[in-house]
PDB file of C-alpha atoms in Angstrom:
ATOM      1  CA  MET W   1      41.652 -90.862 -43.909  1.00 43.00           C
ATOM      2  CA  ASP W   2      43.812 -87.869 -42.677  1.00 57.00           C
ATOM      3  CA  GLU W   3      47.281 -88.492 -43.012  1.00 67.00           C
ATOM      4  CA  GLN W   4      49.178 -87.837 -39.750  1.00 73.00           C
ATOM      5  CA  TYR W   5      52.347 -85.579 -39.664  1.00 73.00           C
ATOM      6  CA  GLN W   6      55.167 -85.548 -37.017  1.00 77.00           C
ATOM      7  CA  PHE W   7      57.252 -82.335 -36.586  1.00 73.00           C
ATOM      8  CA  GLU W   8      60.179 -83.596 -38.442  1.00 79.00           C
ATOM      9  CA  ASP W   9      57.832 -84.387 -41.300  1.00 78.00           C
ATOM     10  CA  LEU W  10      57.069 -80.503 -41.434  1.00 75.00           C
ATOM     11  CA  LEU W  11      60.393 -79.521 -41.227  1.00 79.00           C
ATOM     12  CA  HIS W  12      61.112 -81.518 -44.795  1.00 81.00           C
ATOM     13  CA  MET W  13      57.947 -79.910 -46.582  1.00 82.00           C
ATOM     14  CA  THR W  14      58.484 -77.390 -49.399  1.00 85.00           C
ATOM     15  CA  LEU W  15      57.084 -73.878 -48.607  1.00 83.00           C
ATOM     16  CA  SER W  16      53.900 -74.225 -50.878  1.00 84.00           C
ATOM     17  CA  SER W  17      53.063 -77.642 -49.495  1.00 83.00           C
ATOM     18  CA  LEU W  18      53.466 -76.484 -45.941  1.00 81.00           C
ATOM     19  CA  GLN W  19      51.216 -73.530 -46.877  1.00 83.00           C
ATOM     20  CA  ASP W  20      48.719 -75.674 -48.234  1.00 82.00           C
ATOM     21  CA  TYR W  21      48.701 -78.157 -45.073  1.00 82.00           C
ATOM     22  CA  LEU W  22      48.795 -75.096 -42.482  1.00 81.00           C
ATOM     23  CA  GLY W  23      45.746 -73.397 -44.772  1.00 81.00           C
ATOM     24  CA  LEU W  24      43.806 -76.835 -44.653  1.00 81.00           C
ATOM     25  CA  ARG W  25      44.225 -77.117 -40.907  1.00 80.00           C
ATOM     26  CA  ALA W  26      43.239 -73.586 -40.289  1.00 79.00           C
ATOM     27  CA  PHE W  27      39.945 -74.100 -42.662  1.00 74.00           C
ATOM     28  CA  GLY W  28      39.249 -77.273 -40.760  1.00 79.00           C
ATOM     29  CA  ALA W  29      39.446 -75.495 -37.378  1.00 77.00           C
ATOM     30  CA  TYR W  30      37.378 -72.703 -38.313  1.00 77.00           C
ATOM     31  CA  ASP W  31      34.701 -75.365 -39.706  1.00 79.00           C
ATOM     32  CA  LEU W  32      34.834 -77.340 -36.494  1.00 80.00           C
ATOM     33  CA  LYS W  33      34.416 -73.795 -34.621  1.00 82.00           C
ATOM     34  CA  ALA W  34      37.482 -74.943 -32.562  1.00 79.00           C
ATOM     35  CA  PRO W  35      38.437 -72.381 -29.653  1.00 77.00           C
ATOM     36  CA  ILE W  36      40.917 -69.731 -30.267  1.00 74.00           C
ATOM     37  CA  LYS W  37      43.732 -69.884 -28.107  1.00 77.00           C
ATOM     38  CA  TYR W  38      45.195 -66.581 -27.190  1.00 77.00           C
ATOM     39  CA  THR W  39      48.963 -65.506 -27.072  1.00 83.00           C
ATOM     40  CA  GLN W  40      50.185 -64.800 -23.561  1.00 81.00           C
ATOM     41  CA  GLU W  41      50.605 -61.282 -24.828  1.00 86.00           C
ATOM     42  CA  LYS W  42      47.003 -60.975 -25.665  1.00 86.00           C
ATOM     43  CA  ILE W  43      45.740 -62.388 -22.457  1.00 82.00           C
ATOM     44  CA  SER W  44      47.962 -60.079 -20.333  1.00 85.00           C
ATOM     45  CA  LYS W  45      46.705 -56.907 -22.603  1.00 90.00           C
ATOM     46  CA  GLU W  46      43.186 -58.016 -21.687  1.00 88.00           C
ATOM     47  CA  LEU W  47      43.872 -58.418 -18.354  1.00 86.00           C
ATOM     48  CA  LYS W  48      45.278 -54.789 -18.088  1.00 89.00           C
ATOM     49  CA  LYS W  49      42.174 -53.639 -19.773  1.00 91.00           C
ATOM     50  CA  GLU W  50      39.998 -55.156 -17.182  1.00 88.00           C
ATOM     51  CA  TYR W  51      42.118 -53.858 -14.556  1.00 89.00           C
ATOM     52  CA  GLN W  52      41.802 -50.137 -15.741  1.00 91.00           C
ATOM     53  CA  CYS W  53      38.294 -50.453 -16.429  1.00 90.00           C
ATOM     54  CA  ARG W  54      37.393 -51.791 -12.922  1.00 87.00           C
ATOM     55  CA  LEU W  55      39.130 -48.630 -11.571  1.00 90.00           C
ATOM     56  CA  GLN W  56      37.565 -46.334 -14.267  1.00 91.00           C
ATOM     57  CA  VAL W  57      34.208 -47.408 -13.468  1.00 88.00           C
ATOM     58  CA  CYS W  58      34.479 -46.620  -9.565  1.00 88.00           C
ATOM     59  CA  THR W  59      36.539 -43.261 -10.186  1.00 90.00           C
ATOM     60  CA  ALA W  60      39.606 -44.788  -8.291  1.00 91.00           C
ATOM     61  CA  PRO W  61      43.104 -44.464  -8.748  1.00 93.00           C
ATOM     62  CA  ASP W  62      45.539 -47.630  -9.139  1.00 94.00           C
ATOM     63  CA  PRO W  63      46.003 -49.011  -5.615  1.00 94.00           C
ATOM     64  CA  ASN W  64      49.540 -49.975  -7.060  1.00 92.00           C
ATOM     65  CA  THR W  65      50.633 -46.190  -7.847  1.00 94.00           C
ATOM     66  CA  ILE W  66      49.866 -45.182  -4.107  1.00 94.00           C
ATOM     67  CA  PRO W  67      53.019 -44.810  -2.295  1.00 95.00           C
ATOM     68  CA  ALA W  68      53.819 -47.457   0.566  1.00 94.00           C
ATOM     69  CA  ASP W  69      53.925 -44.486   3.148  1.00 95.00           C
ATOM     70  CA  LYS W  70      50.261 -43.709   2.662  1.00 95.00           C
ATOM     71  CA  TRP W  71      48.881 -47.151   3.384  1.00 96.00           C
ATOM     72  CA  GLU W  72      47.723 -47.784   7.142  1.00 93.00           C
ATOM     73  CA  GLU W  73      48.048 -51.042   9.058  1.00 92.00           C
ATOM     74  CA  ASN W  74      45.241 -49.993  11.179  1.00 90.00           C
ATOM     75  CA  VAL W  75      42.017 -52.007  11.712  1.00 90.00           C
ATOM     76  CA  LEU W  76      39.942 -49.110  12.868  1.00 88.00           C
ATOM     77  CA  THR W  77      40.032 -47.771   9.158  1.00 87.00           C
ATOM     78  CA  TRP W  78      38.477 -51.175   8.070  1.00 90.00           C
ATOM     79  CA  PRO W  79      34.999 -51.188   6.784  1.00 88.00           C
ATOM     80  CA  ASN W  80      32.303 -53.212   8.646  1.00 86.00           C
ATOM     81  CA  VAL W  81      31.631 -55.995   6.048  1.00 82.00           C
ATOM     82  CA  ASN W  82      29.626 -59.068   7.290  1.00 77.00           C
ATOM     83  CA  GLU W  83      29.167 -62.215   5.273  1.00 74.00           C
ATOM     84  CA  GLY W  84      25.887 -61.203   3.644  1.00 78.00           C
ATOM     85  CA  LYS W  85      27.402 -58.047   2.052  1.00 77.00           C
ATOM     86  CA  ALA W  86      30.435 -60.512   0.776  1.00 74.00           C
ATOM     87  CA  PHE W  87      27.942 -62.705  -0.832  1.00 72.00           C
ATOM     88  CA  SER W  88      25.557 -60.263  -1.988  1.00 76.00           C
ATOM     89  CA  PHE W  89      28.440 -58.641  -3.909  1.00 75.00           C
ATOM     90  CA  ILE W  90      29.147 -61.997  -5.247  1.00 71.00           C
ATOM     91  CA  LEU W  91      25.944 -62.973  -6.506  1.00 72.00           C
ATOM     92  CA  GLN W  92      25.115 -59.381  -7.840  1.00 73.00           C
ATOM     93  CA  ASN W  93      28.010 -60.189 -10.281  1.00 66.00           C
ATOM     94  CA  LYS W  94      26.618 -63.751 -11.089  1.00 58.00           C
ATOM     95  CA  THR W  95      30.251 -65.117 -11.051  1.00 55.00           C
ATOM     96  CA  VAL W  96      29.336 -68.409  -9.918  1.00 54.00           C
ATOM     97  CA  GLU W  97      26.404 -70.608  -8.997  1.00 56.00           C
ATOM     98  CA  THR W  98      24.991 -69.854  -5.190  1.00 55.00           C
ATOM     99  CA  GLU W  99      25.127 -73.544  -4.695  1.00 58.00           C
ATOM    100  CA  TYR W 100      28.992 -73.385  -5.421  1.00 54.00           C
ATOM    101  CA  ILE W 101      29.510 -70.688  -3.133  1.00 55.00           C
ATOM    102  CA  GLY W 102      28.153 -72.506   0.001  1.00 56.00           C
ATOM    103  CA  ARG W 103      29.458 -75.695  -0.625  1.00 57.00           C
ATOM    104  CA  ASN W 104      33.158 -75.305  -2.052  1.00 58.00           C
ATOM    105  CA  LYS W 105      34.180 -71.499  -2.338  1.00 62.00           C
ATOM    106  CA  ASP W 106      32.744 -70.551   1.315  1.00 66.00           C
ATOM    107  CA  LYS W 107      34.560 -73.355   2.996  1.00 75.00           C
ATOM    108  CA  LYS W 108      37.890 -73.080   0.889  1.00 79.00           C
ATOM    109  CA  ALA W 109      38.076 -69.306   1.639  1.00 79.00           C
ATOM    110  CA  TYR W 110      37.331 -69.792   5.456  1.00 80.00           C
ATOM    111  CA  SER W 111      40.256 -72.621   5.778  1.00 82.00           C
ATOM    112  CA  PHE W 112      42.456 -70.051   4.158  1.00 85.00           C
ATOM    113  CA  TYR W 113      41.679 -67.533   6.575  1.00 84.00           C
ATOM    114  CA  GLU W 114      41.980 -69.890   9.402  1.00 85.00           C
ATOM    115  CA  SER W 115      45.234 -71.336   8.151  1.00 84.00           C
ATOM    116  CA  GLY W 116      46.795 -67.838   8.138  1.00 86.00           C
ATOM    117  CA  PHE W 117      47.227 -67.371   4.460  1.00 88.00           C
ATOM    118  CA  VAL W 118      45.825 -63.902   4.600  1.00 91.00           C
ATOM    119  CA  GLY W 119      48.747 -61.633   5.364  1.00 89.00           C
ATOM    120  CA  CYS W 120      48.790 -58.176   6.932  1.00 91.00           C
ATOM    121  CA  LEU W 121      46.062 -55.733   5.676  1.00 94.00           C
ATOM    122  CA  TYR W 122      46.708 -52.156   4.629  1.00 95.00           C
ATOM    123  CA  SER W 123      43.974 -49.627   4.218  1.00 94.00           C
ATOM    124  CA  TYR W 124      44.065 -46.334   2.360  1.00 95.00           C
ATOM    125  CA  CYS W 125      41.101 -43.846   2.396  1.00 92.00           C
ATOM    126  CA  LEU W 126      40.894 -41.938  -0.658  1.00 92.00           C
ATOM    127  CA  PRO W 127      41.421 -38.276   0.255  1.00 90.00           C
ATOM    128  CA  ASP W 128      39.008 -36.695  -2.156  1.00 83.00           C
ATOM    129  CA  GLN W 129      36.234 -39.506  -1.528  1.00 82.00           C
ATOM    130  CA  ARG W 130      36.540 -40.288   2.141  1.00 73.00           C
ATOM    131  CA  ASN W 131      33.743 -42.916   2.012  1.00 87.00           C
ATOM    132  CA  LYS W 132      35.808 -44.929  -0.225  1.00 92.00           C
ATOM    133  CA  VAL W 133      38.570 -47.199   1.238  1.00 93.00           C
ATOM    134  CA  PHE W 134      40.924 -49.631  -0.279  1.00 95.00           C
ATOM    135  CA  ILE W 135      42.007 -52.631   1.575  1.00 94.00           C
ATOM    136  CA  LYS W 136      45.034 -54.670   0.050  1.00 95.00           C
ATOM    137  CA  GLY W 137      47.220 -57.434   1.292  1.00 92.00           C
ATOM    138  CA  ASP W 138      48.961 -60.391   0.329  1.00 90.00           C
ATOM    139  CA  MET W 139      47.865 -63.916   0.334  1.00 87.00           C
ATOM    140  CA  THR W 140      50.030 -67.163   0.450  1.00 84.00           C
ATOM    141  CA  PRO W 141      48.987 -69.224  -2.693  1.00 78.00           C
ATOM    142  CA  SER W 142      47.123 -72.448  -1.774  1.00 72.00           C
ATOM    143  CA  THR W 143      48.800 -74.729  -4.277  1.00 71.00           C
ATOM    144  CA  LYS W 144      52.656 -73.575  -3.839  1.00 70.00           C
ATOM    145  CA  VAL W 145      53.084 -71.924  -0.588  1.00 63.00           C
ATOM    146  CA  CYS W 146      56.570 -71.119  -1.581  1.00 73.00           C
ATOM    147  CA  ASP W 147      55.689 -68.944  -4.599  1.00 77.00           C
ATOM    148  CA  ARG W 148      55.049 -65.439  -4.740  1.00 86.00           C
ATOM    149  CA  PRO W 149      52.112 -64.272  -2.530  1.00 87.00           C
ATOM    150  CA  HIS W 150      48.951 -63.316  -4.827  1.00 89.00           C
ATOM    151  CA  ASN W 151      48.378 -59.395  -4.240  1.00 92.00           C
ATOM    152  CA  THR W 152      44.649 -58.612  -3.490  1.00 92.00           C
ATOM    153  CA  TRP W 153      42.869 -55.371  -3.283  1.00 94.00           C
ATOM    154  CA  ILE W 154      39.130 -54.528  -2.520  1.00 93.00           C
ATOM    155  CA  LEU W 155      37.684 -51.161  -2.933  1.00 93.00           C
ATOM    156  CA  PHE W 156      34.657 -50.162  -0.439  1.00 92.00           C
ATOM    157  CA  ASP W 157      32.406 -47.261  -0.468  1.00 90.00           C
ATOM    158  CA  SER W 158      30.946 -46.947   3.141  1.00 81.00           C
ATOM    159  CA  ASN W 159      30.527 -50.568   3.744  1.00 74.00           C
ATOM    160  CA  SER W 160      29.550 -51.901   0.338  1.00 85.00           C
ATOM    161  CA  ILE W 161      32.077 -53.678  -1.774  1.00 88.00           C
ATOM    162  CA  LEU W 162      32.649 -51.629  -5.222  1.00 89.00           C
ATOM    163  CA  THR W 163      35.288 -53.850  -6.890  1.00 89.00           C
ATOM    164  CA  ILE W 164      37.972 -56.595  -6.119  1.00 90.00           C
ATOM    165  CA  TRP W 165      41.148 -57.703  -7.653  1.00 91.00           C
ATOM    166  CA  CYS W 166      43.359 -60.585  -7.070  1.00 90.00           C
ATOM    167  CA  THR W 167      46.408 -61.624  -9.031  1.00 89.00           C
ATOM    168  CA  CYS W 168      45.724 -65.439  -8.954  1.00 86.00           C
ATOM    169  CA  VAL W 169      44.125 -67.024 -11.728  1.00 81.00           C
ATOM    170  CA  ALA W 170      40.585 -66.649 -10.795  1.00 79.00           C
ATOM    171  CA  GLY W 171      41.014 -63.142  -9.608  1.00 78.00           C
ATOM    172  CA  THR W 172      39.470 -61.537 -12.499  1.00 77.00           C
ATOM    173  CA  SER W 173      36.291 -63.444 -11.823  1.00 76.00           C
ATOM    174  CA  LEU W 174      34.898 -61.121  -9.002  1.00 75.00           C
ATOM    175  CA  CYS W 175      34.933 -64.194  -6.778  1.00 74.00           C
ATOM    176  CA  CYS W 176      38.269 -65.631  -5.872  1.00 82.00           C
ATOM    177  CA  SER W 177      38.876 -67.567  -2.704  1.00 83.00           C
ATOM    178  CA  HIS W 178      41.498 -65.336  -1.599  1.00 87.00           C
ATOM    179  CA  ILE W 179      39.312 -62.122  -1.654  1.00 87.00           C
ATOM    180  CA  LEU W 180      36.902 -64.041   0.285  1.00 85.00           C
ATOM    181  CA  ALA W 181      39.513 -65.118   2.752  1.00 88.00           C
ATOM    182  CA  VAL W 182      40.449 -61.357   3.120  1.00 91.00           C
ATOM    183  CA  LEU W 183      36.560 -60.547   3.433  1.00 89.00           C
ATOM    184  CA  TYR W 184      36.693 -63.148   6.401  1.00 88.00           C
ATOM    185  CA  LYS W 185      39.684 -61.493   8.278  1.00 90.00           C
ATOM    186  CA  ILE W 186      37.688 -58.177   8.004  1.00 90.00           C
ATOM    187  CA  ASN W 187      34.639 -59.534   9.088  1.00 88.00           C
ATOM    188  CA  VAL W 188      36.249 -61.409  12.222  1.00 88.00           C
ATOM    189  CA  ALA W 189      37.975 -58.226  13.266  1.00 87.00           C
ATOM    190  CA  HIS W 190      34.777 -56.488  13.271  1.00 83.00           C
ATOM    191  CA  LYS W 191      32.969 -59.069  15.292  1.00 84.00           C
ATOM    192  CA  ARG W 192      35.639 -59.321  17.692  1.00 84.00           C
ATOM    193  CA  GLY W 193      35.328 -55.664  18.386  1.00 77.00           C
ATOM    194  CA  TYR W 194      38.860 -54.547  17.041  1.00 72.00           C
TER     195      TYR W 194
END
């Protein structure tokens, strides 16, 4: 039977016995194929890499580097995106099961929109690529409404979605409720004829 150690026990071990103990633990974890837990530094590095990759694939600048005075709060510059185009993008990227979108994600995102969690949306048309437009905005977090807002952006080409980003935990999945709520706001604006 394995001997159970407490933290205090490890403090009193000699260096060689501590090395043996940790070596056996590492071998056991490897043998059991225990999942690797990454450090926050590694996770941050991977997120930055993913972020840059999305922009490079679409040949677009980082929207966070575009000066604030270049962004417009003008609904007329928003692309015309209906629910079909939004869900087509999500399904094309196979980020979630179809059933999950209809049953959970869709309802949650619409409730975010209806509750006013989507702040002002700003647009920026890429000068060298007029058919590409960024839409960015802040989203009130759904669980801790007093926390800093999530920053979201969507890159459109004409009326198609090229890529998205949200600073929430699920934002890297290409399908978070905050992005869908932003898409609902854009869709409703077009339906109402703005």
